[in-house]
Amino acid sequence: MEVVKITPRGYCHGVVEAIRALRIASEEHPGEPVAMLGYLVHNEHVTREFFDRGVRLVDAPSRLAALDMVDSGTVVLTAHGVSPEVKQRAHDKGLNVVDATCTDVIRTHDLVRRLSSEGYDIVYIGRSGHPEPEGVLGEAPTKLHLVETVDDVDLLEITNERLAVTTQTTLSVWDTKAIIERLRERFPHIEVHNEICNATQERQQAAVETAASCDVVVVVGSSRSSNTLRLVQVVKELAHRPAYLVDTAADLQTEWFRGVDRVGVTSGASTPSQITRQVIQTLELMEPDQLVTATPDPSVRGSD
Ligand code: SF4
């Protein structure tokens, strides 16, 4: 069986920067408590490294609720960003605030702030319950309208002539296309600002293109990660190939590969390279009906 390594895959610049920021924060004030406000990035293999260094995870249904659990020391805001209220509350509590928000997410916050100050209502395409929409919606709660599906568009009641639409950074271009088309039908004057980040778009594009010449695609990453789930979705829906999500090589199942000549492998933007490499090596060693899990190389770190 041929194993095709899909590129680009793995760490994006936002994840690399967030990991660097938390590493520095955890080393800078030895002995002082350091808390990450939610998962730094949506991959437990990444966050586990920091638990070993004594960093505490504070997680709750909202970032504000999570912040209630931090009384002193350093708090690290994750790559997904937070609302201005959370930032202000953290400063008011006298915490040392390390902001690891991805620059692409910051750009969306800036856009939403500008549009709302210019009198726009803004439709925001995102996933309810994900931290990124929570942070962006906090920029202008009365001006933003969260939609997840085409059906949600039909429920909107907006009369403002100044209307714009923007997106969560880690959605699929194809998903948002259908929603934006429906918005254009209902509100022909709407301004479109596509904020899906380049890292997400490039990984999706490569996965769809390469999947066309593969029998099956394996996506390595966490089921918590929005961009990882979208990779599975685009391979299934656009390349019409089976796609399987695995957290590690241990999740691979032999029956997925019966009669398969070519398997494509990609990974989410927060998946450590050593995990993906182990999946690739395991597939390369695979005999029919028998998986031999490759041994991870602990010296290998970073992007893949
Ligand atoms: Fe930033 Fe995109 Fe990476 Fe999210 S997936 S951290 S928005 S570059």
Short mmCIF file of C-alpha atoms and ligand atoms in Angstrom, two decimals:
data_model
loop_
_atom_site.label_atom_id
_atom_site.label_comp_id
_atom_site.label_asym_id
_atom_site.label_seq_id
_atom_site.Cartn_x
_atom_site.Cartn_y
_atom_site.Cartn_z
CA MET A 1 0.00 0.00 0.00
CA GLU A 2 1.37 3.39 -0.99
CA VAL A 3 1.17 6.09 1.69
CA VAL A 4 0.81 9.61 0.28
CA LYS A 5 1.84 12.42 2.63
CA ILE A 6 -0.46 15.32 1.90
CA THR A 7 1.17 18.75 2.13
CA PRO A 8 0.69 21.21 3.66
CA ARG A 9 -0.45 19.53 6.85
CA GLY A 10 0.15 19.92 10.60
CA TYR A 11 1.10 22.95 12.65
CA CYS A 12 0.12 26.41 11.43
CA HIS A 13 1.84 29.64 12.46
CA GLY A 14 -0.85 30.39 15.07
CA VAL A 15 -0.27 27.11 16.87
CA VAL A 16 3.51 27.49 16.75
CA GLU A 17 3.24 30.99 18.25
CA ALA A 18 0.78 29.89 20.96
CA ILE A 19 3.04 27.01 22.03
CA ARG A 20 6.03 29.35 22.14
CA ALA A 21 4.09 31.90 24.24
CA LEU A 22 3.02 29.27 26.79
CA ARG A 23 6.53 27.79 26.97
CA ILE A 24 8.00 31.21 27.74
CA ALA A 25 5.24 31.94 30.31
CA SER A 26 5.82 28.64 32.06
CA GLU A 27 9.58 29.23 32.28
CA GLU A 28 9.60 32.97 33.06
CA HIS A 29 8.30 32.97 36.64
CA PRO A 30 9.36 29.67 38.21
CA GLY A 31 7.20 28.72 41.19
CA GLU A 32 4.33 31.02 40.19
CA PRO A 33 1.04 29.48 39.05
CA VAL A 34 0.37 29.49 35.31
CA ALA A 35 -3.12 28.73 33.98
CA MET A 36 -4.24 28.28 30.38
CA LEU A 37 -7.74 29.55 29.80
CA GLY A 38 -9.19 26.58 27.94
CA TYR A 39 -7.12 24.28 25.73
CA LEU A 40 -4.20 26.25 24.31
CA VAL A 41 -4.85 24.55 20.98
CA HIS A 42 -7.30 21.76 20.40
CA ASN A 43 -4.93 18.84 20.75
CA GLU A 44 -4.39 17.05 24.04
CA HIS A 45 -0.90 15.83 23.10
CA VAL A 46 0.19 19.46 22.93
CA THR A 47 -1.46 20.49 26.20
CA ARG A 48 -0.20 17.41 28.07
CA GLU A 49 3.39 18.62 27.67
CA PHE A 50 2.41 21.72 29.65
CA PHE A 51 0.63 19.79 32.40
CA ASP A 52 3.96 18.02 32.94
CA ARG A 53 5.53 21.48 33.45
CA GLY A 54 2.93 22.38 36.10
CA VAL A 55 0.66 24.51 33.91
CA ARG A 56 -2.99 24.23 34.97
CA LEU A 57 -5.91 23.97 32.57
CA VAL A 58 -8.99 25.98 33.55
CA ASP A 59 -11.89 25.08 31.34
CA ALA A 60 -15.59 25.92 31.60
CA PRO A 61 -18.50 26.50 29.19
CA SER A 62 -17.37 30.13 28.82
CA ARG A 63 -14.00 31.86 29.11
CA LEU A 64 -15.43 34.22 31.75
CA ALA A 65 -16.51 31.27 33.90
CA ALA A 66 -13.08 29.72 33.45
CA LEU A 67 -11.42 32.97 34.51
CA ASP A 68 -13.34 32.85 37.80
CA MET A 69 -11.13 29.88 38.69
CA VAL A 70 -7.89 31.89 38.40
CA ASP A 71 -6.97 34.13 41.34
CA SER A 72 -3.26 34.78 40.94
CA GLY A 73 -0.20 34.31 38.75
CA THR A 74 -0.21 34.14 34.96
CA VAL A 75 -3.15 33.42 32.71
CA VAL A 76 -2.54 32.48 29.09
CA LEU A 77 -5.24 33.36 26.56
CA THR A 78 -5.40 30.71 23.87
CA ALA A 79 -4.96 30.90 20.09
CA HIS A 80 -8.75 31.12 19.63
CA GLY A 81 -8.94 34.57 21.25
CA VAL A 82 -11.24 35.97 23.94
CA SER A 83 -13.79 38.76 24.24
CA PRO A 84 -12.68 42.21 25.45
CA GLU A 85 -14.64 41.58 28.66
CA VAL A 86 -12.49 38.54 29.48
CA LYS A 87 -9.28 40.48 28.84
CA GLN A 88 -10.46 43.38 31.00
CA ARG A 89 -11.55 41.06 33.82
CA ALA A 90 -8.15 39.32 33.76
CA HIS A 91 -6.36 42.67 34.07
CA ASP A 92 -8.77 43.84 36.82
CA LYS A 93 -7.91 40.72 38.80
CA GLY A 94 -4.25 41.73 38.69
CA LEU A 95 -3.21 38.67 36.69
CA ASN A 96 -0.17 38.60 34.45
CA VAL A 97 -1.90 38.20 31.06
CA VAL A 98 -0.13 36.41 28.21
CA ASP A 99 -2.15 36.76 25.03
CA ALA A 100 -1.50 33.88 22.60
CA THR A 101 -4.36 34.81 20.26
CA CYS A 102 -3.51 33.94 16.65
CA THR A 103 -2.91 37.00 14.47
CA ASP A 104 -5.54 35.72 12.02
CA VAL A 105 -8.15 35.70 14.80
CA ILE A 106 -7.06 39.17 15.93
CA ARG A 107 -7.71 40.37 12.36
CA THR A 108 -11.32 39.16 12.60
CA HIS A 109 -11.76 40.95 15.96
CA ASP A 110 -10.39 44.15 14.40
CA LEU A 111 -12.73 43.82 11.41
CA VAL A 112 -15.80 43.27 13.57
CA ARG A 113 -14.91 46.22 15.82
CA ARG A 114 -14.44 48.50 12.81
CA LEU A 115 -17.67 47.44 11.11
CA SER A 116 -19.72 47.80 14.26
CA SER A 117 -18.28 51.27 14.92
CA GLU A 118 -19.34 52.21 11.37
CA GLY A 119 -22.93 51.17 12.15
CA TYR A 120 -23.01 47.74 10.51
CA ASP A 121 -24.89 44.67 11.63
CA ILE A 122 -22.64 41.66 11.12
CA VAL A 123 -23.63 38.10 10.38
CA TYR A 124 -20.97 35.76 11.76
CA ILE A 125 -20.74 32.22 10.40
CA GLY A 126 -19.34 30.02 13.15
CA ARG A 127 -19.87 27.08 15.44
CA SER A 128 -21.86 27.77 18.57
CA GLY A 129 -19.97 26.68 21.70
CA HIS A 130 -16.52 27.05 20.09
CA PRO A 131 -14.26 29.57 21.88
CA GLU A 132 -13.45 31.59 18.76
CA PRO A 133 -17.05 32.73 18.10
CA GLU A 134 -17.45 33.42 21.82
CA GLY A 135 -14.54 35.85 21.68
CA VAL A 136 -15.58 37.55 18.44
CA LEU A 137 -19.24 37.89 19.46
CA GLY A 138 -18.04 39.65 22.61
CA GLU A 139 -16.67 42.50 20.49
CA ALA A 140 -20.16 43.76 19.61
CA PRO A 141 -22.83 41.51 21.16
CA THR A 142 -25.80 43.57 19.96
CA LYS A 143 -24.51 43.88 16.39
CA LEU A 144 -23.43 40.31 15.70
CA HIS A 145 -25.73 37.51 14.54
CA LEU A 146 -24.32 33.98 14.76
CA VAL A 147 -25.43 31.54 12.05
CA GLU A 148 -24.32 27.94 11.67
CA THR A 149 -26.46 26.68 8.80
CA VAL A 150 -28.35 27.84 5.72
CA ASP A 151 -31.59 27.41 7.69
CA ASP A 152 -30.34 29.86 10.32
CA VAL A 153 -30.14 32.53 7.62
CA ASP A 154 -33.89 32.31 7.06
CA LEU A 155 -34.51 33.15 10.73
CA LEU A 156 -32.55 36.41 10.62
CA GLU A 157 -34.53 39.60 11.12
CA ILE A 158 -32.19 42.43 10.13
CA THR A 159 -33.35 45.69 8.57
CA ASN A 160 -30.04 47.56 8.69
CA GLU A 161 -28.91 48.63 5.19
CA ARG A 162 -25.33 48.40 6.43
CA LEU A 163 -24.82 44.65 6.65
CA ALA A 164 -21.72 42.47 6.45
CA VAL A 165 -20.90 38.80 6.85
CA THR A 166 -17.71 37.27 8.15
CA THR A 167 -16.57 33.82 9.25
CA GLN A 168 -14.84 31.77 11.91
CA THR A 169 -11.25 31.16 10.73
CA THR A 170 -11.37 27.35 10.74
CA LEU A 171 -14.50 26.51 8.75
CA SER A 172 -14.61 24.98 5.31
CA VAL A 173 -14.71 27.33 2.34
CA TRP A 174 -17.36 25.09 0.77
CA ASP A 175 -19.58 25.10 3.88
CA THR A 176 -19.62 28.85 4.14
CA LYS A 177 -20.22 29.23 0.39
CA ALA A 178 -23.76 27.85 0.64
CA ILE A 179 -24.56 30.06 3.63
CA ILE A 180 -23.16 33.16 1.92
CA GLU A 181 -25.17 32.42 -1.24
CA ARG A 182 -28.36 32.27 0.84
CA LEU A 183 -27.41 35.50 2.60
CA ARG A 184 -26.90 37.19 -0.78
CA GLU A 185 -30.36 36.06 -1.86
CA ARG A 186 -31.99 37.48 1.26
CA PHE A 187 -29.76 40.55 1.62
CA PRO A 188 -28.37 41.51 -1.83
CA HIS A 189 -26.53 44.49 -0.31
CA ILE A 190 -24.49 42.38 2.15
CA GLU A 191 -20.70 42.89 2.21
CA VAL A 192 -18.72 39.65 2.35
CA HIS A 193 -15.51 39.36 4.39
CA ASN A 194 -14.14 35.82 4.21
CA GLU A 195 -11.97 35.29 7.27
CA ILE A 196 -11.15 31.61 6.87
CA CYS A 197 -7.40 31.60 7.47
CA ASN A 198 -4.86 30.62 4.81
CA ALA A 199 -3.62 27.66 6.85
CA THR A 200 -7.12 26.16 6.96
CA GLN A 201 -7.81 26.84 3.28
CA GLU A 202 -4.48 25.44 2.07
CA ARG A 203 -4.83 22.24 4.11
CA GLN A 204 -8.38 21.68 2.88
CA GLN A 205 -7.44 22.36 -0.75
CA ALA A 206 -4.48 19.94 -0.61
CA ALA A 207 -6.59 17.25 1.10
CA VAL A 208 -9.34 17.44 -1.53
CA GLU A 209 -6.92 17.50 -4.48
CA THR A 210 -4.75 14.63 -3.22
CA ALA A 211 -7.70 12.55 -2.03
CA ALA A 212 -8.89 12.34 -5.63
CA SER A 213 -5.99 9.98 -6.39
CA CYS A 214 -6.28 7.98 -3.15
CA ASP A 215 -8.66 5.22 -2.07
CA VAL A 216 -8.86 6.38 1.54
CA VAL A 217 -7.65 9.35 3.60
CA VAL A 218 -6.53 9.31 7.23
CA VAL A 219 -6.79 12.61 9.10
CA VAL A 220 -4.65 12.83 12.23
CA GLY A 221 -5.92 15.13 14.98
CA SER A 222 -8.35 15.68 17.78
CA SER A 223 -12.13 15.50 17.56
CA ARG A 224 -12.10 18.81 19.50
CA SER A 225 -10.34 20.60 16.66
CA SER A 226 -12.58 22.48 14.26
CA ASN A 227 -10.07 22.60 11.38
CA THR A 228 -9.34 18.87 11.77
CA LEU A 229 -13.02 17.94 11.58
CA ARG A 230 -13.40 20.11 8.50
CA LEU A 231 -10.58 18.14 6.81
CA VAL A 232 -12.54 14.93 7.32
CA GLN A 233 -15.67 16.63 6.02
CA VAL A 234 -14.16 18.05 2.83
CA VAL A 235 -12.53 14.74 1.86
CA LYS A 236 -15.86 12.94 2.27
CA GLU A 237 -18.11 15.56 0.73
CA LEU A 238 -15.93 17.00 -2.03
CA ALA A 239 -13.46 14.25 -2.95
CA HIS A 240 -16.07 11.53 -2.23
CA ARG A 241 -13.50 9.34 -0.51
CA PRO A 242 -13.73 7.62 2.87
CA ALA A 243 -11.93 9.68 5.53
CA TYR A 244 -11.04 8.44 9.01
CA LEU A 245 -10.09 10.61 11.98
CA VAL A 246 -7.42 9.17 14.29
CA ASP A 247 -5.96 10.74 17.39
CA THR A 248 -2.92 8.41 17.27
CA ALA A 249 -1.70 5.34 15.35
CA ALA A 250 -3.46 3.15 17.92
CA ASP A 251 -6.83 4.20 16.43
CA LEU A 252 -6.04 2.78 12.97
CA GLN A 253 -8.19 -0.19 12.02
CA THR A 254 -7.11 -2.82 9.47
CA GLU A 255 -10.56 -3.12 7.86
CA TRP A 256 -10.30 0.47 6.61
CA PHE A 257 -7.46 -0.57 4.29
CA ARG A 258 -8.68 -3.85 2.75
CA GLY A 259 -8.15 -3.66 -1.01
CA VAL A 260 -6.63 -0.17 -0.71
CA ASP A 261 -3.66 0.72 -2.95
CA ARG A 262 -3.14 4.35 -1.95
CA VAL A 263 -3.88 6.01 1.37
CA GLY A 264 -3.50 9.75 1.87
CA VAL A 265 -2.46 11.14 5.26
CA THR A 266 -3.04 14.67 6.46
CA SER A 267 -3.32 16.29 9.88
CA GLY A 268 -4.97 19.20 11.64
CA ALA A 269 -3.24 22.50 12.31
CA SER A 270 -2.68 21.58 15.98
CA THR A 271 -1.43 18.00 15.52
CA PRO A 272 2.18 17.40 16.61
CA SER A 273 4.38 16.05 13.81
CA GLN A 274 5.60 13.05 15.80
CA ILE A 275 2.03 11.75 16.09
CA THR A 276 1.45 12.08 12.33
CA ARG A 277 4.81 10.51 11.58
CA GLN A 278 3.95 7.50 13.71
CA VAL A 279 0.67 7.09 11.81
CA ILE A 280 2.53 7.26 8.48
CA GLN A 281 5.15 4.74 9.61
CA THR A 282 2.47 2.39 10.93
CA LEU A 283 0.67 2.49 7.59
CA GLU A 284 3.93 1.93 5.70
CA LEU A 285 4.67 -1.15 7.82
CA MET A 286 1.16 -2.49 7.44
CA GLU A 287 0.70 -6.04 6.18
CA PRO A 288 -2.77 -7.12 5.07
CA ASP A 289 -4.93 -7.67 8.18
CA GLN A 290 -2.13 -6.77 10.54
CA LEU A 291 -1.13 -3.42 11.94
CA VAL A 292 2.28 -3.02 13.53
CA THR A 293 2.26 0.26 15.44
CA ALA A 294 5.49 2.14 14.80
CA THR A 295 7.52 3.27 17.80
CA PRO A 296 7.35 7.04 18.29
CA ASP A 297 10.61 8.94 18.13
CA PRO A 298 10.57 11.20 21.24
CA SER A 299 13.32 13.40 19.82
CA VAL A 300 11.12 14.52 16.94
CA ARG A 301 9.10 17.65 17.71
CA GLY A 302 7.47 20.56 16.03
CA SER A 303 5.67 20.95 12.76
CA ASP A 304 5.39 18.15 10.29
FE1 SF4 B 1 -4.54 30.82 13.37
FE2 SF4 B 1 -5.70 29.52 11.35
FE3 SF4 B 1 -3.93 28.29 12.88
FE4 SF4 B 1 -6.35 28.90 13.88
S1 SF4 B 1 -5.89 27.45 12.21
S2 SF4 B 1 -4.38 29.17 14.90
S3 SF4 B 1 -6.70 30.86 12.85
S4 SF4 B 1 -3.52 30.06 11.51
#
